[in-house]
Tab-separated table of C-alpha atoms in Angstrom:
chain	number	residue	atom	x	y	z
R	729	MET	CA	106.162	84.570	142.686
R	730	THR	CA	109.537	86.193	142.185
R	731	LYS	CA	111.600	84.228	139.701
R	732	PRO	CA	115.363	83.703	140.108
R	733	LEU	CA	116.183	85.652	136.932
R	734	ASP	CA	113.698	88.490	137.433
R	735	GLY	CA	115.388	91.761	136.473
R	736	ILE	CA	117.773	90.137	133.986
R	737	ARG	CA	117.187	91.428	130.466
R	738	ILE	CA	118.447	89.371	127.554
R	739	ILE	CA	118.800	90.484	123.937
R	740	ASP	CA	118.056	87.338	121.959
R	741	PHE	CA	119.733	87.577	118.569
R	742	THR	CA	119.411	83.843	117.954
R	743	HIS	CA	117.529	81.774	115.429
R	744	VAL	CA	116.657	78.150	114.598
R	745	GLN	CA	117.347	75.860	117.611
R	746	ALA	CA	120.578	76.035	119.622
R	747	GLY	CA	120.335	79.692	120.630
R	748	PRO	CA	116.544	79.764	121.102
R	749	ALA	CA	116.738	76.647	123.316
R	750	CYS	CA	119.234	78.486	125.519
R	751	THR	CA	117.220	81.686	125.830
R	752	GLN	CA	113.905	79.883	126.334
R	753	LEU	CA	115.372	78.095	129.342
R	754	LEU	CA	116.406	81.447	130.821
R	755	ALA	CA	112.979	82.916	130.043
R	756	TRP	CA	111.303	80.062	131.941
R	757	TYR	CA	113.349	81.013	134.974
R	758	GLY	CA	112.319	84.651	134.893
R	759	ALA	CA	114.610	86.533	132.512
R	760	ASP	CA	113.049	89.135	130.217
R	761	VAL	CA	114.096	87.681	126.874
R	762	ILE	CA	113.586	90.045	123.958
R	763	LYS	CA	113.791	88.171	120.673
R	764	VAL	CA	115.082	90.563	118.019
R	765	GLU	CA	113.786	89.593	114.582
R	766	ARG	CA	113.889	90.878	111.048
R	767	PRO	CA	110.733	92.874	110.143
R	768	GLY	CA	108.403	90.962	107.844
R	769	SER	CA	109.990	87.536	108.184
R	770	GLY	CA	111.487	86.907	111.598
R	771	ASP	CA	113.143	83.671	112.653
R	772	VAL	CA	113.255	81.266	109.704
R	773	THR	CA	111.629	78.541	111.800
R	774	ARG	CA	108.389	80.533	111.959
R	775	SER	CA	107.639	79.228	108.469
R	776	GLN	CA	109.569	75.939	108.440
R	777	LEU	CA	107.542	72.699	108.396
R	778	ARG	CA	104.221	74.448	108.922
R	779	ASP	CA	101.213	72.314	109.794
R	780	ILE	CA	98.710	75.205	109.910
R	781	PRO	CA	98.717	77.739	107.046
R	782	GLY	CA	99.416	81.265	108.270
R	783	ALA	CA	100.393	80.193	111.792
R	784	ASP	CA	103.866	79.980	113.250
R	785	ALA	CA	105.303	76.488	112.847
R	786	LEU	CA	105.703	74.228	115.852
R	787	TYR	CA	109.450	74.380	115.239
R	788	PHE	CA	109.284	78.029	116.304
R	789	THR	CA	106.611	77.863	119.001
R	790	MET	CA	108.329	75.048	120.902
R	791	LEU	CA	111.619	76.965	121.192
R	792	ASN	CA	110.470	80.510	121.849
R	793	GLY	CA	107.912	80.427	124.637
R	794	ASN	CA	107.901	83.085	127.359
R	795	LYS	CA	109.774	85.592	125.172
R	796	ARG	CA	108.897	89.030	123.788
R	797	SER	CA	109.298	89.704	120.070
R	798	LEU	CA	110.774	92.950	118.768
R	799	THR	CA	111.167	93.526	115.053
R	800	LEU	CA	114.233	95.625	114.270
R	801	ASP	CA	116.177	96.440	111.110
R	802	THR	CA	119.722	96.990	112.296
R	803	LYS	CA	120.782	97.997	108.791
R	804	THR	CA	119.093	101.367	109.305
R	805	GLN	CA	120.590	104.116	111.437
R	806	GLU	CA	117.410	104.272	113.481
R	807	GLY	CA	117.559	100.538	114.104
R	808	LYS	CA	121.180	100.772	115.233
R	809	GLU	CA	120.225	103.499	117.718
R	810	VAL	CA	117.502	101.276	119.180
R	811	LEU	CA	119.985	98.431	119.565
R	812	GLU	CA	122.454	100.768	121.279
R	813	LYS	CA	119.798	101.666	123.849
R	814	MET	CA	119.012	97.999	124.359
R	815	ILE	CA	122.662	97.147	124.934
R	816	LYS	CA	122.992	99.942	127.503
R	817	THR	CA	120.028	98.616	129.497
R	818	SER	CA	120.455	94.857	129.123
R	819	ASP	CA	122.515	92.238	130.895
R	820	VAL	CA	123.123	89.588	128.262
R	821	MET	CA	123.220	89.367	124.477
R	822	VAL	CA	122.950	85.902	122.953
R	823	GLU	CA	123.771	85.373	119.286
R	824	ASN	CA	124.412	82.602	116.792
R	825	PHE	CA	125.295	84.649	113.728
R	826	GLY	CA	128.044	83.606	111.371
R	827	PRO	CA	131.593	84.761	112.177
R	828	GLY	CA	132.006	88.538	111.903
R	829	ALA	CA	128.303	89.329	111.474
R	830	LEU	CA	128.072	91.567	114.554
R	831	ASP	CA	131.275	93.379	113.582
R	832	ARG	CA	129.821	94.131	110.156
R	833	MET	CA	126.668	95.360	111.875
R	834	GLY	CA	128.818	97.876	113.779
R	835	PHE	CA	128.628	96.104	117.131
R	836	SER	CA	132.019	94.578	117.758
R	837	TRP	CA	132.823	93.270	121.227
R	838	ALA	CA	134.854	96.432	121.850
R	839	ARG	CA	131.870	98.598	120.898
R	840	ILE	CA	129.509	96.579	123.081
R	841	GLN	CA	131.872	96.915	126.048
R	842	GLU	CA	132.064	100.655	125.413
R	843	LEU	CA	128.259	100.870	125.549
R	844	ASN	CA	127.910	98.553	128.549
R	845	PRO	CA	130.986	97.238	130.406
R	846	LYS	CA	128.738	94.835	132.339
R	847	MET	CA	127.346	93.159	129.219
R	848	ILE	CA	127.706	89.405	128.879
R	849	MET	CA	128.037	88.382	125.242
R	850	ALA	CA	127.100	84.744	124.716
R	851	SER	CA	127.660	82.989	121.409
R	852	VAL	CA	126.768	79.642	119.874
R	853	LYS	CA	129.455	78.533	117.457
R	854	GLY	CA	129.950	75.546	115.223
R	855	PHE	CA	133.608	75.181	116.220
R	856	SER	CA	135.581	77.007	118.879
R	857	ASP	CA	137.581	80.152	118.131
R	858	GLY	CA	140.824	79.382	116.353
R	859	HIS	CA	139.664	75.966	115.168
R	860	SER	CA	140.718	75.158	111.620
R	861	TYR	CA	137.006	74.721	110.775
R	862	GLU	CA	135.783	77.858	112.559
R	863	ASP	CA	134.337	79.297	109.341
R	864	LEU	CA	132.340	76.130	108.579
R	865	LYS	CA	128.557	76.363	108.782
R	866	VAL	CA	127.237	73.786	111.264
R	867	TYR	CA	123.807	72.255	111.753
R	868	GLU	CA	122.567	69.505	114.061
R	869	ASN	CA	123.770	66.436	112.198
R	870	VAL	CA	127.009	68.115	111.178
R	871	ALA	CA	127.727	68.725	114.867
R	872	GLN	CA	126.972	65.103	115.768
R	873	CYS	CA	129.507	63.967	113.187
R	874	ALA	CA	132.104	66.556	114.197
R	875	GLY	CA	131.718	65.816	117.902
R	876	GLY	CA	132.237	62.055	117.692
R	877	ALA	CA	128.675	60.897	118.343
R	878	ALA	CA	127.900	59.607	114.844
R	879	SER	CA	131.071	57.551	114.499
R	880	THR	CA	130.163	55.532	117.579
R	881	THR	CA	126.410	55.242	116.949
R	882	GLY	CA	124.710	52.506	114.943
R	883	PHE	CA	125.614	48.918	114.166
R	884	TRP	CA	129.080	47.670	113.330
R	885	ASP	CA	128.078	46.537	109.841
R	886	GLY	CA	126.484	49.854	108.916
R	887	PRO	CA	127.452	53.506	108.448
R	888	PRO	CA	127.820	56.143	111.174
R	889	THR	CA	124.365	57.139	112.435
R	890	VAL	CA	123.026	60.379	113.878
R	891	SER	CA	120.698	60.481	116.870
R	892	ALA	CA	117.192	61.928	116.897
R	893	ALA	CA	118.122	63.711	120.128
R	894	ALA	CA	119.343	67.262	119.435
R	895	LEU	CA	122.883	66.670	120.664
R	896	GLY	CA	124.194	69.487	118.493
R	897	ASP	CA	121.474	72.103	118.849
R	898	SER	CA	119.484	71.976	122.100
R	899	ASN	CA	122.385	70.380	123.937
R	900	THR	CA	124.640	73.293	122.972
R	901	GLY	CA	121.940	75.699	124.097
R	902	MET	CA	121.802	74.044	127.509
R	903	HIS	CA	125.578	74.258	127.858
R	904	LEU	CA	125.542	77.936	126.874
R	905	ALA	CA	122.802	78.669	129.430
R	906	ILE	CA	125.083	77.262	132.136
R	907	GLY	CA	127.858	79.514	130.853
R	908	ILE	CA	125.610	82.584	130.971
R	909	LEU	CA	124.493	81.873	134.528
R	910	THR	CA	128.120	81.359	135.561
R	911	ALA	CA	129.117	84.674	133.972
R	912	LEU	CA	126.261	86.435	135.777
R	913	MET	CA	127.488	84.996	139.077
R	914	GLN	CA	131.026	86.146	138.325
R	915	ARG	CA	129.776	89.614	137.402
R	916	GLN	CA	128.285	89.905	140.881
R	917	LYS	CA	131.843	89.554	142.231
R	918	THR	CA	133.790	91.568	139.657
R	919	GLY	CA	131.260	94.021	138.232
R	920	LYS	CA	132.491	93.157	134.747
R	921	GLY	CA	130.891	91.487	131.769
R	922	GLN	CA	132.630	88.994	129.532
R	923	LYS	CA	132.335	86.882	126.415
R	924	VAL	CA	130.937	83.373	126.773
R	925	SER	CA	130.785	80.835	123.973
R	926	CYS	CA	129.981	77.205	123.403
R	927	SER	CA	130.732	75.364	120.208
R	928	MET	CA	128.443	72.651	118.937
R	929	GLN	CA	131.392	70.319	118.429
R	930	ASP	CA	132.453	70.782	122.055
R	931	ALA	CA	128.934	70.274	123.412
R	932	VAL	CA	128.537	66.995	121.517
R	933	LEU	CA	131.993	65.855	122.601
R	934	ASN	CA	131.103	66.585	126.218
R	935	LEU	CA	128.269	64.060	125.957
R	936	CYS	CA	130.612	61.544	124.319
R	937	ARG	CA	133.201	61.509	127.060
R	938	VAL	CA	132.722	57.782	127.732
R	939	LYS	CA	133.683	57.146	124.114
R	940	LEU	CA	136.845	59.192	124.612
R	941	ARG	CA	137.420	57.000	127.665
R	942	ASP	CA	136.990	53.938	125.455
R	943	GLN	CA	139.423	55.238	122.848
R	944	GLN	CA	142.142	55.498	125.475
R	945	ARG	CA	141.384	52.023	126.805
R	946	LEU	CA	141.433	50.659	123.264
R	947	ASP	CA	144.772	52.347	122.578
R	948	ARG	CA	146.223	50.702	125.673
R	949	ILE	CA	144.854	47.146	125.597
R	950	GLY	CA	143.503	46.655	122.059
R	951	TYR	CA	139.950	45.586	122.933
R	952	LEU	CA	136.813	46.737	124.791
R	953	GLU	CA	135.346	43.950	126.842
R	954	GLU	CA	131.839	45.395	127.203
R	955	TYR	CA	131.289	45.823	123.446
R	956	PRO	CA	129.441	43.145	121.434
R	957	GLN	CA	132.590	42.573	119.353
R	958	TYR	CA	134.301	40.989	122.374
R	959	PRO	CA	135.470	38.249	122.635
R	960	HIS	CA	134.752	36.727	119.205
R	961	GLY	CA	134.991	39.827	117.020
R	962	THR	CA	137.918	41.998	116.085
R	963	PHE	CA	138.781	45.600	116.950
R	964	SER	CA	140.480	48.193	114.788
R	965	ASP	CA	142.304	51.157	116.294
R	966	VAL	CA	139.132	53.281	116.689
R	967	VAL	CA	136.136	52.930	119.010
R	968	PRO	CA	133.577	50.848	117.099
R	969	ARG	CA	129.849	51.208	116.777
R	970	GLY	CA	128.233	49.092	119.457
R	971	GLY	CA	124.624	48.755	118.328
R	972	ASN	CA	122.405	48.976	121.399
R	973	ALA	CA	125.099	48.045	123.896
R	974	GLY	CA	125.304	50.135	127.044
R	975	GLY	CA	128.068	52.709	127.355
R	976	GLY	CA	128.607	52.263	131.074
R	977	GLY	CA	130.045	48.779	131.075
R	978	GLN	CA	126.758	47.005	131.840
R	979	PRO	CA	125.557	44.755	128.974
R	980	GLY	CA	122.242	45.945	127.601
R	981	TRP	CA	120.144	45.414	124.499
R	982	VAL	CA	116.795	46.272	122.910
R	983	LEU	CA	114.583	43.167	123.008
R	984	LYS	CA	111.347	42.272	121.225
R	985	CYS	CA	108.102	42.013	123.130
R	986	LYS	CA	104.638	40.803	122.218
R	987	GLY	CA	103.351	42.596	119.127
R	988	TRP	CA	106.691	43.596	117.628
R	989	GLU	CA	105.601	42.252	114.233
R	990	THR	CA	103.128	45.137	113.803
R	991	ASP	CA	104.278	47.679	116.388
R	992	PRO	CA	107.728	49.151	115.615
R	993	ASN	CA	108.132	50.142	119.262
R	994	ALA	CA	107.058	46.923	120.991
R	995	TYR	CA	110.459	46.580	122.641
R	996	ILE	CA	112.127	47.076	125.979
R	997	TYR	CA	115.680	47.978	126.874
R	998	PHE	CA	117.095	45.368	129.215
R	999	THR	CA	120.300	45.834	131.193
R	1000	ILE	CA	122.257	43.058	132.903
R	1001	GLN	CA	123.994	44.506	135.924
R	1002	GLY	CA	126.250	42.264	137.984
R	1003	HIS	CA	124.351	42.676	141.222
R	1004	ALA	CA	121.052	42.047	139.416
R	1005	TRP	CA	122.127	38.747	137.848
R	1006	GLU	CA	120.560	36.500	140.482
R	1007	PRO	CA	117.164	38.292	140.359
R	1008	ILE	CA	117.325	38.193	136.551
R	1009	THR	CA	117.745	34.427	136.564
R	1010	ARG	CA	114.699	34.074	138.800
R	1011	ALA	CA	112.632	36.514	136.753
R	1012	ILE	CA	113.215	34.735	133.438
R	1013	GLY	CA	112.885	31.200	134.827
R	1014	LYS	CA	116.574	30.267	134.727
R	1015	PRO	CA	117.501	30.115	138.438
R	1016	GLU	CA	120.206	27.505	137.748
R	1017	TRP	CA	122.242	30.191	135.943
R	1018	ALA	CA	122.778	31.988	139.261
R	1019	THR	CA	125.190	29.301	140.489
R	1020	ASP	CA	126.488	27.973	137.180
R	1021	PRO	CA	130.191	28.936	136.774
R	1022	ALA	CA	129.539	29.444	133.057
R	1023	TYR	CA	127.122	32.274	133.896
R	1024	MET	CA	127.945	33.483	137.397
R	1025	THR	CA	130.258	36.370	136.481
R	1026	ALA	CA	130.171	39.114	133.892
R	1027	GLU	CA	133.375	37.768	132.382
R	1028	ALA	CA	131.897	34.285	132.049
R	1029	ARG	CA	128.712	35.635	130.467
R	1030	GLN	CA	130.316	37.908	127.884
R	1031	ASP	CA	130.942	35.258	125.227
R	1032	LYS	CA	127.339	34.052	125.615
R	1033	ILE	CA	125.699	37.463	125.973
R	1034	PHE	CA	123.595	37.232	122.817
R	1035	ASP	CA	122.439	33.732	123.741
R	1036	ILE	CA	121.365	35.154	127.083
R	1037	PHE	CA	119.499	38.003	125.393
R	1038	ALA	CA	117.834	35.470	123.070
R	1039	THR	CA	116.635	33.507	126.110
R	1040	ILE	CA	115.240	36.681	127.671
R	1041	GLU	CA	113.560	37.581	124.369
R	1042	ALA	CA	111.916	34.155	124.266
R	1043	TRP	CA	110.590	34.842	127.772
R	1044	LEU	CA	109.222	38.193	126.525
R	1045	LYS	CA	107.365	36.882	123.464
R	1046	ASP	CA	103.969	36.565	125.203
R	1047	LYS	CA	104.293	39.815	127.201
R	1048	THR	CA	103.694	43.381	126.107
R	1049	LYS	CA	106.453	45.838	126.899
R	1050	TYR	CA	104.363	47.224	129.752
R	1051	GLU	CA	103.645	43.788	131.208
R	1052	ALA	CA	107.321	42.880	130.968
R	1053	VAL	CA	108.489	46.006	132.781
R	1054	ASP	CA	105.853	45.545	135.493
R	1055	ILE	CA	107.263	42.080	136.173
R	1056	LEU	CA	110.923	43.060	135.963
R	1057	ARG	CA	110.619	46.135	138.149
R	1058	LYS	CA	109.618	43.843	141.052
R	1059	PHE	CA	113.042	42.244	140.742
R	1060	ASP	CA	114.796	45.627	140.631
R	1061	ILE	CA	116.080	44.947	137.121
R	1062	PRO	CA	117.089	48.049	135.075
R	1063	CYS	CA	114.762	48.209	132.057
R	1064	ALA	CA	112.286	50.478	130.304
R	1065	PRO	CA	109.723	50.337	127.515
R	1066	VAL	CA	110.709	51.883	124.207
R	1067	PHE	CA	108.225	54.752	124.229
R	1068	SER	CA	107.064	56.270	120.949
R	1069	MET	CA	106.597	60.031	120.678
R	1070	LYS	CA	102.830	59.407	120.498
R	1071	GLU	CA	102.972	57.563	123.823
R	1072	LEU	CA	105.080	60.285	125.418
R	1073	ALA	CA	102.735	63.008	124.178
R	1074	ALA	CA	99.832	61.253	125.916
R	1075	SER	CA	101.741	60.286	129.072
R	1076	PRO	CA	99.863	61.311	132.234
R	1077	ASP	CA	103.143	61.102	134.161
R	1078	LEU	CA	104.822	63.685	131.927
R	1079	ARG	CA	101.768	65.943	132.004
R	1080	LYS	CA	101.626	65.739	135.808
R	1081	SER	CA	105.322	66.564	136.211
R	1082	GLY	CA	105.182	69.455	133.754
R	1083	SER	CA	107.668	67.815	131.421
R	1084	ILE	CA	105.080	68.085	128.629
R	1085	VAL	CA	102.616	70.965	128.778
R	1086	GLU	CA	99.737	72.215	126.685
R	1087	VAL	CA	99.973	75.877	125.723
R	1088	ASP	CA	97.345	78.114	124.136
R	1089	HIS	CA	98.653	80.256	121.259
R	1090	LYS	CA	96.666	83.237	120.003
R	1091	VAL	CA	96.937	82.133	116.343
R	1092	ARG	CA	97.490	78.365	116.195
R	1093	GLY	CA	95.446	77.468	119.266
R	1094	LYS	CA	96.533	74.730	121.664
R	1095	TYR	CA	99.757	72.821	121.135
R	1096	LEU	CA	102.047	70.594	123.165
R	1097	THR	CA	105.529	71.657	124.086
R	1098	ILE	CA	108.352	70.626	126.365
R	1099	GLY	CA	108.340	71.986	129.894
R	1100	SER	CA	111.348	72.528	132.129
R	1101	PRO	CA	113.352	69.311	132.472
R	1102	ILE	CA	114.751	70.719	135.726
R	1103	LYS	CA	112.419	70.546	138.714
R	1104	PHE	CA	112.555	72.777	141.798
R	1105	SER	CA	111.036	72.407	145.235
R	1106	ASP	CA	110.350	76.133	145.593
R	1107	LEU	CA	109.889	77.366	142.039
R	1108	GLU	CA	106.925	76.828	139.777
R	1109	ILE	CA	107.757	77.051	136.080
R	1110	GLU	CA	105.055	78.687	133.984
R	1111	VAL	CA	105.484	77.750	130.331
R	1112	GLY	CA	103.916	80.375	128.119
R	1113	PRO	CA	103.273	80.636	124.371
R	1114	SER	CA	105.690	81.994	121.828
R	1115	PRO	CA	105.124	85.556	120.608
R	1116	VAL	CA	103.804	86.412	117.173
R	1117	LEU	CA	106.227	88.376	115.022
R	1118	GLY	CA	106.724	91.880	116.429
R	1119	GLU	CA	104.059	91.365	119.080
R	1120	HIS	CA	105.946	93.377	121.695
R	1121	THR	CA	107.745	95.916	119.511
R	1122	ASP	CA	105.939	98.998	120.796
R	1123	GLU	CA	106.005	97.676	124.362
R	1124	VAL	CA	109.774	97.168	124.288
R	1125	LEU	CA	110.352	100.563	122.693
R	1126	THR	CA	108.268	102.176	125.427
R	1127	ASP	CA	110.375	100.366	128.034
R	1128	LEU	CA	113.445	101.891	126.375
R	1129	GLY	CA	112.029	105.400	126.827
R	1130	TYR	CA	110.625	106.072	123.370
R	1131	SER	CA	107.519	108.277	123.218
R	1132	SER	CA	104.532	107.397	121.065
R	1133	ASP	CA	105.698	109.984	118.515
R	1134	ASP	CA	109.195	108.465	118.492
R	1135	ILE	CA	107.719	105.003	117.954
R	1136	ALA	CA	105.608	106.281	115.068
R	1137	LYS	CA	108.737	107.716	113.443
R	1138	LEU	CA	110.543	104.413	113.794
R	1139	HIS	CA	107.670	102.639	112.104
R	1140	ALA	CA	107.614	105.255	109.354
R	1141	ALA	CA	111.357	104.768	108.829
R	1142	LYS	CA	110.725	100.997	108.648
R	1143	ALA	CA	113.323	100.487	111.336
R	1144	VAL	CA	110.916	98.313	113.334
């Protein structure tokens, strides 16, 4: 089957997570992604947190499937010449080097445009160009703090908390992939390449827009009615941490189910939506609350919200999280089990949908990885294994027009 990005060649100069997440997504959709790595070592995540001696770590394999690996030393003249040929014949270069690294390598944006005016240069940054922190090195949790997520996550009597979700890394990669696809569409109209960038701070902030909404509401009226602090608590002049409260204005909380004493994930998330209040009262055996003025409206319930959650939790105490959700779903009540990663890894639903796939790697054997979160009606996503270091070096060089003798010389010069 022809893939949407067939014929698009991408030079992948990225490492760790944000950049590789971006380029892997594009590889799934048909782009020829050539991962350029340092001879002998490659991406640092190949050896980080290894679980099998001598095999690429899962950190690497789960972010670099469907790519080709080329080892290249761009410090040598021969290596620079190879990169020049790649730039002339490629569509996109993706990088997450530190500021000025490509310039020092001899490949400034002006030089890249000279070699290929149609090139799209995509960059992952910690902070946007011109930001007062643009020279600051940024990792996942740093980005979550810089983008506003940490300050609004956790409980009000504790410190800012980072999320296990890769809001800084993979999220930035997804945003950059959208930018690359947009630039490719624009190139079809203009014939010109351009620079595309996404900062980790900006990508996190984009996912925190409801908190920016709340800051403006707080500035105007001095309180946030859907937060647990209202009406009995106090508000400062910044958006507070709301525990497990919902961000959309519908009260929600994580509630204990049967077995919580020994199972750290024996919980469900339960949301009280206005239109679902009457079914909720029937589901939990409190039908009188449906017509009681003290409970009938969201405003009336807010000062008793934790008493209500306590009543629901008492109803849950003899039900597993699965039993509880099976009952509640019949009443059309928004809820879900708190799934552990072990449960998700074994989920037949996620295997069937291709959201989790098993891949066979030539060194480490079978492993689980994430499949495409985006589903298509007329496109089948084939998730392949990650390449071993330099696996496709000779193949890529041949594609670039190098003869077998030329390739031998490059190896002898230790350029590849």
